[in-house]
Amino acid sequence: MTGATSLAVRVNRRIAWGLLIFLVAPALVAVPVSLTAQNYLSLPWDGLSLQYYRKIFSSPEWMSSFLQSAVIGLSSAALATTLGTLAAVGLWRMSAGAGLLRAFLLLPLVVPPIIAAMAFYRLFVPLGLIDTYAGLILAHTVLAAPLVLITVSASLAGFDRRLEQASRNLGASHAQTFRRVILPAIRPGVLSGAVFAFIASWDEIVVTLFLSKFAVYTLPRRMWNGIRENTDPSVAAAAVVLLSVTLLAFLVWVVLQRRARNLSSSQSDNG
Amino acid sequence: MAALTLRTSGWLLVLPLLGLVVVMFAGPLFNIFWLSFTDPGPGLSNYTALAERESLRRLLWVTLRICALTTLFSVVLGYCIAYAMTHAGEGARQKMLLLLLISFWISVLVRTFAWIMILGRNGLLNNGLMSAGLISAPLPFVRNELGVLIGMVHYMIPYAVLPLLGAMRAIDGRVMAASRNLGASPAQTFWRIWLPLTKPGVIAASLLVFILSLGFYVTPAILGGGKVLMVAEYISVQVLITLKWGTAAMLAVLILVSVLALLALMSRFMKLSAALGGRA
C-alpha cells in the first residue's frame, strides 16, 4: 500500500485512531469527575478533592459491596476455572465428535443475559437461593465457565498430543499426566481464563439485578442504583475503583497471553 | 482399548460442567419455553397477543430498528478500524489492538455511566456548549433514541472489528498486488477486489452485533431513561414488577430463537471462535 493509495489509507488511519481513542476515552471521564469538589457530577474546575473517595471508603454500604463483589468474583472464578479446565481437557481427549457437546457447553455465552437472568430467577425462587451468596456464585460460575473453556481449549490446541502419550507409555497415571505434563503446558491459558472469569463476575449486573435484593449487594448493583438516582459523584469514585481493578486484571491477562503464545510457539518449534 | 479409556476419561472430565449447564441453565431455559405456552393458561394466547396488542408490536419494531441502526453504524466504523489495523505496521497494529481490547474489558456499566456524565442534561457536553455560548438551553442527548444509539454503537464497535479483522488478515496480499499490476486504480482495487473478499467478514460482523444488540439491557435501560423501551427492559418490568411471566417468557423465546437462528446462519460464514478469536 504505497504510492497513490497512501492518501486514502492515511486519512482512514487517522479516523481509525480517532475511533479507537473514542472507544476508550469516555470511560476515563469518571476519573476527573470523581475528584470534583462540587456536590454534583462535574469536572473539577474549582480544585481537586478526595472527599468522594473518603466517603465511599468510610461508608459501610460501599465497603460491604466491594467485599461482596470480591468474594463472589473469586469464588465463581475458582469454580469456573476448575470446571472449565476439566471440560476443556475432556473435550480435547474426545477430539472427534465433540463439536455438538462443545457448542452446548458454550450455551451460557450466547444466551442474552436478560434471558439467563429470568431462567435463574425462576429456578432460584423455590430453592431459596435468591439474595444469597450461593445463588450468585452459582449463576456467575455458569456464565463464566464457557470463557475458561474457550481460553483453555485455545492453549490445548498448541499442545503436542504425543507428549501425553509418551507420559502414559512411561507409566504415569492419568492423574499424574494431567498434573505433571498437561497442566504445566496450559498454565498460562488456565490463569488467563481465571482472570477472565473473575472480571465476568466482577462486572456482572443484569443477572445480579434479578438475583440480589438486600442481603447481597455487589458493587455494580450499588452503582446501578446510584446511576439511576443520578446525583452523587461518589458513584464516579466507585466507577474509578471498579475500573482500576478491571485494568489491573487486563494487564495480568496481557502478560499471561504473551506467555501462553511463547509457550505454544516453543512447543510447535520442537514438534 | 487405550483409545476407549481416553474417551471415557474425556467424558468424566466434561461431566461436572455438563451437569452444571444442564441443571442450572438448559433446564431453566426449557422452563421459560414451557411457561410461554402455559402461563397464565395453557395455549398460544401469549403468542397471539403479538398480533392483537399494538403495544407489543411497537416494542418489537423499536427494538428491531435500534438493533439495525446499531449494526449499521458499528460495522461501518468497525470496518474503518479493521482496515487501518490490517494495513498498519506491526508496532502500530499492536497499539491499536491494545486500545481495542481495553475497550472490550471496560464494564458496560462504567461506559454507560460515562455517557450519562457526558451527555446528560447537566452533563459535560451541555455545560461546555452553554458556557461557550453556543446554546442557551441544554440539548436532549439522552433519554431518547439518540442516547441509546450512541451508547450501543460505542459498546458494539469492538465486536464488529474482531470478525472483520479475521477476514481481512486472511486475504492474500498478492491478490491486491496482482490487481494493481493489471492496471486497476487503488479505488477500483478496493471496491472490486477488497470489499467482495471481505464480504463474509462483514456478514459475520453484522450478525454478531445484531445478535448482541437484540437482548441488550443495560445501555437502553439507562440511556433510554424509560423513554425508549426495548425488549430486554420490557421483560425485566414484566418479571420484576407486573409479574406477567407468560408475556415475558414469550418474548424471551422469541429473542432466543432469533439469536440461535442467526448464530446458525453466522456459522455458515465464519466459525464463532474465529469471529471472536480474530485477536490472536
XYZ file of C-alpha atoms in Angstrom:
551
model
C 0.000 0.000 0.000
C 2.331 2.688 -1.196
C 2.192 5.489 -3.711
C -1.243 6.558 -4.916
C -3.197 4.647 -2.274
C -1.447 6.361 0.544
C -3.735 9.419 0.845
C -6.950 7.414 1.354
C -5.130 4.964 3.568
C -3.592 7.777 5.618
C -6.936 9.547 6.107
C -8.531 6.253 7.093
C -5.714 5.616 9.561
C -6.334 8.991 11.235
C -10.056 8.212 11.510
C -9.320 4.770 12.917
C -7.029 6.186 15.615
C -9.707 8.740 16.464
C -12.308 5.995 16.758
C -10.070 3.838 18.935
C -9.479 6.744 21.296
C -13.221 7.410 21.243
C -13.742 3.808 22.382
C -11.589 4.159 25.488
C -11.690 7.851 26.453
C -15.324 8.303 27.632
C -14.915 5.792 30.462
C -11.936 7.798 31.735
C -14.220 10.791 32.347
C -15.065 9.139 35.661
C -11.524 9.962 36.886
C -11.742 13.805 36.850
C -15.422 13.771 37.860
C -14.614 11.641 40.932
C -12.158 14.374 42.035
C -14.656 17.224 41.898
C -15.149 19.492 44.891
C -18.786 20.155 43.954
C -21.696 18.060 45.143
C -22.916 17.186 41.651
C -21.364 15.405 38.646
C -18.916 17.951 37.242
C -15.327 18.483 36.173
C -13.042 19.668 38.996
C -12.502 23.225 37.706
C -12.518 24.779 41.185
C -9.966 22.466 42.687
C -9.442 18.813 43.365
C -10.921 16.969 46.276
C -10.701 13.414 47.516
C -13.922 13.757 49.507
C -15.837 11.160 47.463
C -13.120 8.538 47.858
C -13.114 9.281 51.584
C -16.883 8.962 51.508
C -17.072 5.569 49.807
C -14.149 4.107 51.760
C -15.730 5.114 55.060
C -19.235 4.037 54.062
C -20.216 0.605 55.425
C -22.553 0.105 52.457
C -19.942 0.724 49.760
C -17.292 -1.252 51.649
C -19.566 -4.248 52.052
C -20.327 -4.093 48.325
C -16.601 -4.147 47.468
C -16.102 -7.090 49.750
C -19.111 -8.974 48.374
C -18.045 -8.416 44.776
C -14.559 -9.680 45.627
C -15.848 -12.778 47.436
C -18.364 -13.638 44.715
C -15.853 -12.911 41.932
C -13.060 -15.013 43.468
C -15.371 -17.914 44.355
C -17.023 -18.108 40.955
C -13.677 -17.683 39.193
C -12.245 -20.605 41.178
C -15.247 -22.815 40.399
C -15.494 -21.783 36.751
C -11.755 -22.309 36.234
C -11.848 -25.798 37.724
C -14.924 -26.927 35.802
C -13.944 -25.166 32.578
C -10.394 -26.551 32.561
C -11.515 -30.122 33.253
C -14.109 -29.876 30.486
C -11.591 -28.401 28.033
C -9.156 -31.268 28.648
C -12.014 -33.762 28.403
C -13.212 -32.384 25.074
C -9.641 -32.319 23.828
C -9.276 -36.038 24.620
C -12.511 -36.920 22.875
C -11.429 -34.860 19.866
C -13.702 -36.282 17.152
C -17.451 -35.827 17.514
C -17.230 -33.417 20.435
C -18.389 -30.415 18.389
C -22.015 -30.554 19.459
C -21.101 -31.098 23.091
C -18.734 -28.104 22.973
C -21.449 -25.947 21.401
C -23.860 -26.979 24.145
C -21.367 -26.074 26.872
C -20.931 -22.631 25.298
C -24.689 -22.009 25.516
C -24.436 -19.614 28.511
C -22.215 -17.398 26.370
C -24.728 -16.893 23.566
C -27.972 -16.595 25.540
C -28.734 -12.904 26.214
C -28.073 -12.110 29.908
C -31.644 -10.911 30.440
C -32.986 -14.349 29.464
C -30.374 -16.098 31.616
C -31.486 -13.830 34.470
C -35.125 -14.908 34.022
C -34.158 -18.579 33.960
C -32.001 -18.313 37.113
C -34.682 -16.299 38.903
C -37.354 -18.867 38.171
C -35.062 -21.680 39.319
C -33.837 -19.928 42.469
C -37.132 -18.759 43.982
C -38.349 -22.247 45.007
C -34.812 -23.221 46.074
C -34.495 -20.201 48.366
C -31.325 -19.073 46.571
C -32.499 -15.542 45.750
C -30.437 -12.897 47.550
C -27.802 -15.391 48.720
C -24.069 -15.698 48.085
C -24.534 -19.309 46.958
C -27.080 -18.280 44.329
C -24.959 -15.529 42.803
C -21.783 -17.614 42.884
C -23.533 -20.492 41.123
C -25.060 -18.214 38.485
C -21.775 -16.423 37.821
C -19.966 -19.772 37.621
C -22.343 -20.948 34.902
C -21.821 -17.701 32.962
C -18.025 -17.653 33.353
C -17.155 -21.325 32.783
C -17.523 -21.109 28.959
C -14.944 -18.294 28.923
C -12.453 -20.584 30.676
C -13.382 -23.442 28.339
C -12.564 -21.301 25.294
C -9.305 -19.938 26.686
C -8.001 -23.318 27.842
C -9.082 -25.026 24.605
C -7.048 -22.453 22.690
C -3.895 -23.312 24.629
C -4.554 -27.049 24.302
C -4.715 -26.626 20.535
C -0.994 -25.802 20.619
C -0.135 -28.755 22.854
C 1.543 -31.765 21.293
C -0.628 -34.834 21.882
C 2.379 -37.143 21.711
C 3.677 -35.697 24.985
C 0.649 -37.107 26.764
C 1.096 -40.496 25.106
C 4.781 -40.501 25.998
C 3.939 -39.809 29.618
C 1.392 -42.643 29.680
C 3.794 -45.022 27.952
C 6.424 -44.246 30.567
C 3.997 -45.500 33.189
C 2.413 -42.288 34.539
C -1.244 -42.485 35.557
C -3.945 -40.245 34.023
C -3.888 -38.052 37.109
C -0.093 -37.787 37.110
C -0.054 -36.996 33.399
C -2.646 -34.295 33.931
C -0.789 -32.679 36.816
C 2.794 -33.072 35.631
C 2.544 -32.855 31.839
C -0.647 -31.185 30.637
C -1.255 -28.629 33.358
C 2.219 -27.011 33.242
C 1.894 -26.617 29.478
C -1.506 -24.916 29.619
C -0.980 -22.982 32.858
C -0.934 -19.509 31.247
C -4.185 -20.370 29.439
C -5.803 -21.593 32.667
C -4.713 -18.476 34.564
C -5.896 -16.077 31.888
C -9.198 -17.967 31.831
C -9.394 -17.423 35.594
C -8.755 -13.683 35.228
C -11.411 -13.521 32.528
C -13.880 -15.394 34.738
C -13.193 -13.114 37.704
C -13.874 -9.978 35.666
C -17.004 -11.508 34.142
C -18.370 -11.826 37.664
C -16.866 -8.568 38.996
C -18.620 -6.568 36.234
C -21.827 -8.580 36.035
C -25.006 -6.561 36.520
C -28.022 -7.972 34.625
C -28.282 -11.359 36.342
C -27.308 -9.727 39.644
C -30.209 -7.267 39.315
C -32.609 -10.205 39.293
C -30.922 -12.322 41.958
C -29.961 -9.793 44.643
C -32.208 -7.763 46.910
C -30.850 -6.569 50.261
C -28.503 -9.098 51.799
C -26.271 -9.450 48.744
C -25.489 -6.153 47.074
C -22.476 -6.203 44.769
C -20.533 -3.178 43.583
C -22.212 -2.979 40.136
C -25.587 -3.398 41.879
C -24.956 -0.419 44.165
C -23.615 1.635 41.256
C -26.742 0.830 39.253
C -28.862 2.427 41.982
C -26.569 5.431 42.137
C -26.729 5.936 38.376
C -30.498 5.638 38.332
C -30.841 8.262 41.037
C -28.326 10.299 39.073
C -26.932 12.594 41.696
C -23.864 11.921 43.764
C -20.234 11.960 42.494
C -19.451 9.081 44.867
C -20.704 6.796 42.066
C -17.897 8.226 39.912
C -15.377 7.354 42.626
C -16.799 3.825 42.805
C -16.589 3.602 38.994
C -12.891 4.516 39.163
C -12.275 1.767 41.717
C -14.188 -0.765 39.607
C -12.288 0.349 36.523
C -8.883 0.152 38.240
C -9.487 -3.468 39.193
C -10.582 -4.231 35.617
C -7.495 -2.582 34.113
C -5.220 -4.361 36.584
C -6.815 -7.659 35.565
C -6.376 -6.698 31.931
C -2.643 -6.126 32.455
C -2.278 -9.530 34.096
C -4.217 -11.056 31.208
C -1.944 -9.432 28.601
C 1.169 -10.781 30.334
C -0.375 -14.261 30.539
C -1.404 -14.206 26.877
C 2.126 -13.314 25.880
C 3.491 -16.144 27.969
C 0.934 -18.584 26.513
C 1.947 -17.601 22.998
C 5.644 -18.070 23.727
C 4.940 -21.451 25.264
C 2.907 -22.709 22.326
C 5.373 -21.381 19.755
C 8.304 -23.051 21.534
C 6.320 -26.296 21.520
C 5.498 -26.119 17.860
C 9.165 -25.371 17.170
C 10.054 -28.626 18.846
C 7.300 -30.529 17.090
C -8.589 -50.189 24.218
C -6.348 -47.285 25.095
C -8.419 -45.021 22.853
C -11.557 -46.182 24.600
C -10.274 -45.346 28.068
C -9.063 -41.999 26.778
C -12.553 -41.279 25.506
C -14.158 -42.431 28.739
C -11.811 -40.321 30.809
C -12.690 -37.433 28.495
C -16.357 -37.849 29.356
C -15.561 -37.996 33.059
C -13.776 -34.657 32.851
C -16.589 -32.991 30.916
C -19.299 -34.369 33.174
C -19.155 -31.817 36.049
C -19.574 -28.804 33.747
C -22.108 -30.634 31.610
C -24.173 -31.415 34.709
C -24.000 -27.804 35.865
C -25.063 -26.421 32.479
C -27.912 -28.945 32.130
C -29.307 -28.436 35.631
C -28.613 -24.739 36.103
C -29.071 -23.456 32.571
C -30.636 -25.663 29.907
C -33.329 -26.944 32.277
C -34.377 -23.492 33.490
C -34.333 -22.220 29.898
C -36.684 -25.014 28.926
C -38.861 -23.969 31.841
C -39.132 -20.466 30.316
C -40.066 -22.045 26.989
C -42.718 -24.122 28.773
C -44.081 -21.068 30.626
C -44.651 -19.204 27.373
C -47.299 -21.825 26.488
C -48.783 -22.393 29.949
C -48.903 -19.086 31.834
C -51.493 -17.721 32.650
C -53.339 -20.660 30.984
C -52.381 -23.389 28.508
C -52.437 -22.418 24.840
C -50.957 -19.975 22.415
C -52.526 -16.861 23.965
C -49.141 -15.275 24.699
C -48.153 -15.594 21.062
C -51.484 -14.465 19.581
C -51.195 -11.364 21.784
C -48.419 -10.350 19.415
C -50.991 -9.916 16.651
C -53.588 -8.341 18.918
C -51.663 -5.912 21.056
C -50.405 -2.776 19.381
C -48.015 -2.066 22.278
C -46.146 -5.352 21.766
C -45.810 -4.747 18.048
C -44.432 -1.269 18.690
C -41.993 -2.721 21.240
C -40.629 -5.183 18.689
C -40.468 -2.521 15.996
C -38.472 -0.116 18.198
C -36.127 -2.952 19.199
C -35.534 -4.066 15.616
C -34.993 -0.512 14.386
C -32.443 0.318 17.083
C -30.647 -3.004 16.552
C -30.494 -2.434 12.791
C -29.121 1.109 13.173
C -26.624 -0.024 15.804
C -25.453 -2.776 13.449
C -25.084 -0.398 10.516
C -23.019 2.201 12.378
C -20.917 -0.337 14.310
C -19.971 -2.306 11.201
C -19.121 0.770 9.095
C -16.965 2.267 11.858
C -15.553 -1.150 12.723
C -14.611 -1.687 9.076
C -12.636 1.527 9.139
C -10.701 0.394 12.229
C -10.114 -3.135 10.936
C -8.884 -1.790 7.590
C -6.422 0.558 9.253
C -5.203 -2.218 11.556
C -4.667 -4.618 8.671
C -2.596 -2.044 6.774
C -0.650 -0.660 9.738
C 2.890 -1.603 10.611
C 3.441 -4.204 13.314
C 4.089 -1.690 16.123
C 1.062 0.481 15.326
C -1.131 -2.592 14.991
C -0.139 -3.794 18.458
C -1.024 -0.399 19.950
C -4.367 -0.322 18.135
C -5.140 -3.850 19.297
C -4.349 -2.814 22.861
C -6.871 0.069 22.726
C -9.474 -2.231 21.200
C -9.000 -4.873 23.887
C -9.075 -2.303 26.701
C -12.434 -1.057 25.471
C -13.559 -4.695 25.400
C -12.693 -5.114 29.037
C -14.242 -1.919 30.409
C -17.507 -2.732 32.143
C -20.660 -1.829 30.265
C -21.977 -0.182 33.408
C -18.979 2.163 33.690
C -19.249 3.030 29.998
C -22.948 3.763 30.228
C -22.410 5.843 33.351
C -19.703 7.772 31.490
C -22.200 8.632 28.755
C -24.634 9.916 31.387
C -21.901 12.181 32.756
C -21.011 13.421 29.276
C -24.385 13.642 27.552
C -26.760 14.223 30.462
C -28.882 17.339 30.933
C -26.244 18.849 33.207
C -23.519 16.806 31.555
C -20.102 17.919 30.413
C -21.140 18.441 26.804
C -24.191 20.594 27.571
C -22.298 22.588 30.187
C -19.424 23.118 27.777
C -21.685 24.225 24.948
C -23.626 26.573 27.231
C -20.577 28.209 28.762
C -19.191 28.663 25.246
C -22.439 30.472 24.469
C -23.330 28.124 21.597
C -26.665 27.067 23.059
C -28.944 28.686 25.625
C -30.732 25.577 26.909
C -29.430 22.016 27.367
C -29.818 19.768 24.335
C -31.541 16.406 24.875
C -28.770 13.878 24.134
C -30.081 11.156 26.437
C -33.466 9.749 27.421
C -34.108 9.296 23.716
C -33.087 7.037 20.842
C -30.026 9.139 20.067
C -28.548 8.452 23.504
C -29.333 4.734 23.264
C -27.721 4.564 19.827
C -24.547 6.368 20.919
C -24.157 4.068 23.905
C -24.883 0.896 21.943
C -22.664 1.686 18.946
C -19.852 2.599 21.326
C -20.198 -0.763 23.037
C -20.586 -2.850 19.856
C -17.750 -1.478 17.678
C -15.108 -3.869 19.113
C -17.416 -6.815 18.428
C -17.669 -5.688 14.805
C -13.902 -5.228 14.470
C -12.848 -8.750 15.514
C -14.589 -10.768 12.754
C -13.633 -8.116 10.181
C -10.018 -8.274 11.281
C -10.070 -12.060 10.951
C -11.492 -11.852 7.424
C -9.078 -9.138 6.298
C -5.958 -10.816 7.639
C -6.889 -13.983 5.752
C -6.731 -12.151 2.409
C -3.692 -12.948 0.311
C -1.851 -9.670 -0.278
C -0.692 -10.895 -3.689
C -4.259 -10.644 -4.980
C -4.196 -6.876 -4.349
C -0.769 -6.590 -5.944
C -1.986 -8.532 -8.976
C -4.995 -6.237 -9.307
C -2.777 -3.162 -9.350
C -0.231 -4.705 -11.679
C -3.032 -5.395 -14.131
C -3.727 -1.649 -14.163
C -6.607 -1.227 -11.685
C -6.610 2.018 -9.701
C -6.444 1.822 -5.895
C -10.141 2.733 -5.723
C -11.059 0.012 -8.221
C -8.938 -2.489 -6.334
C -10.742 -1.593 -3.114
C -14.288 -1.708 -4.471
C -13.928 -4.608 -6.890
C -11.495 -6.886 -5.065
C -11.032 -5.961 -1.400
C -14.650 -5.311 -0.444
C -16.040 -8.506 -2.058
C -13.278 -10.559 -0.445
C -14.209 -9.212 2.985
C -17.923 -9.881 2.495
C -18.017 -12.975 4.766
C -16.426 -10.865 7.495
C -18.955 -8.068 7.001
C -21.842 -10.513 7.205
C -20.410 -12.241 10.286
C -19.750 -8.884 11.992
C -23.269 -7.632 11.205
C -24.892 -10.787 12.511
C -22.766 -10.776 15.663
C -23.579 -7.144 16.500
C -27.258 -7.641 15.719
C -27.413 -10.760 17.916
C -25.743 -8.979 20.836
C -27.984 -5.921 20.419
C -31.244 -7.891 20.428
C -31.117 -8.762 24.111
C -29.128 -5.743 25.279
C -30.337 -4.405 28.606
C -28.017 -2.048 30.484
C -27.410 0.718 27.949
C -31.003 1.095 26.659
C -32.360 0.986 30.209
C -30.073 3.766 31.459
C -29.578 5.978 28.410
C -33.175 5.481 27.261
C -34.305 6.710 30.684
C -37.662 4.948 30.386
C -38.462 6.775 27.145
C -37.031 4.173 24.763
C -38.377 0.747 25.595
C -36.565 -2.269 24.137
C -37.477 -5.920 24.621
C -34.962 -6.666 27.395
C -36.186 -3.822 29.609
C -39.798 -4.759 28.927
C -39.045 -8.327 30.029
C -37.480 -7.128 33.279
C -40.536 -4.986 34.061
C -42.881 -7.910 33.344
C -40.890 -10.248 35.584
C -39.948 -7.995 38.480
C -42.860 -5.558 38.672
C -46.053 -6.642 36.939
C -45.278 -10.381 37.354
C -46.634 -11.293 33.921
C -44.413 -14.294 33.313
C -46.337 -15.504 30.259
C -45.683 -12.406 28.159
C -42.088 -12.150 29.350
C -41.456 -15.814 28.572
C -42.980 -15.457 25.099
C -40.700 -12.503 24.334
C -37.700 -14.381 25.727
C -38.458 -17.369 23.488
C -38.818 -15.043 20.510
C -35.440 -13.422 21.178
C -33.693 -16.690 21.970
C -34.961 -18.451 18.846
C -33.882 -15.458 16.743
C -30.452 -15.409 18.362
C -29.894 -19.142 17.812
C -31.136 -18.988 14.214
C -28.876 -16.028 13.432
C -25.920 -17.773 15.085
C -26.532 -20.820 12.894
C -26.628 -18.519 9.874
C -23.453 -16.800 11.031
C -21.598 -20.099 11.414
C -22.021 -20.611 7.661
C -19.859 -17.547 7.077
C -17.403 -17.785 9.927
C -16.818 -20.007 12.932
C -17.844 -18.273 16.143
C -14.459 -18.989 17.679
C -12.773 -17.473 14.610
C -15.074 -14.445 14.759
C -14.160 -13.782 18.379
C -10.607 -15.075 18.121
C -9.534 -12.587 15.462
C -7.437 -11.008 18.181
C -4.728 -13.655 18.086
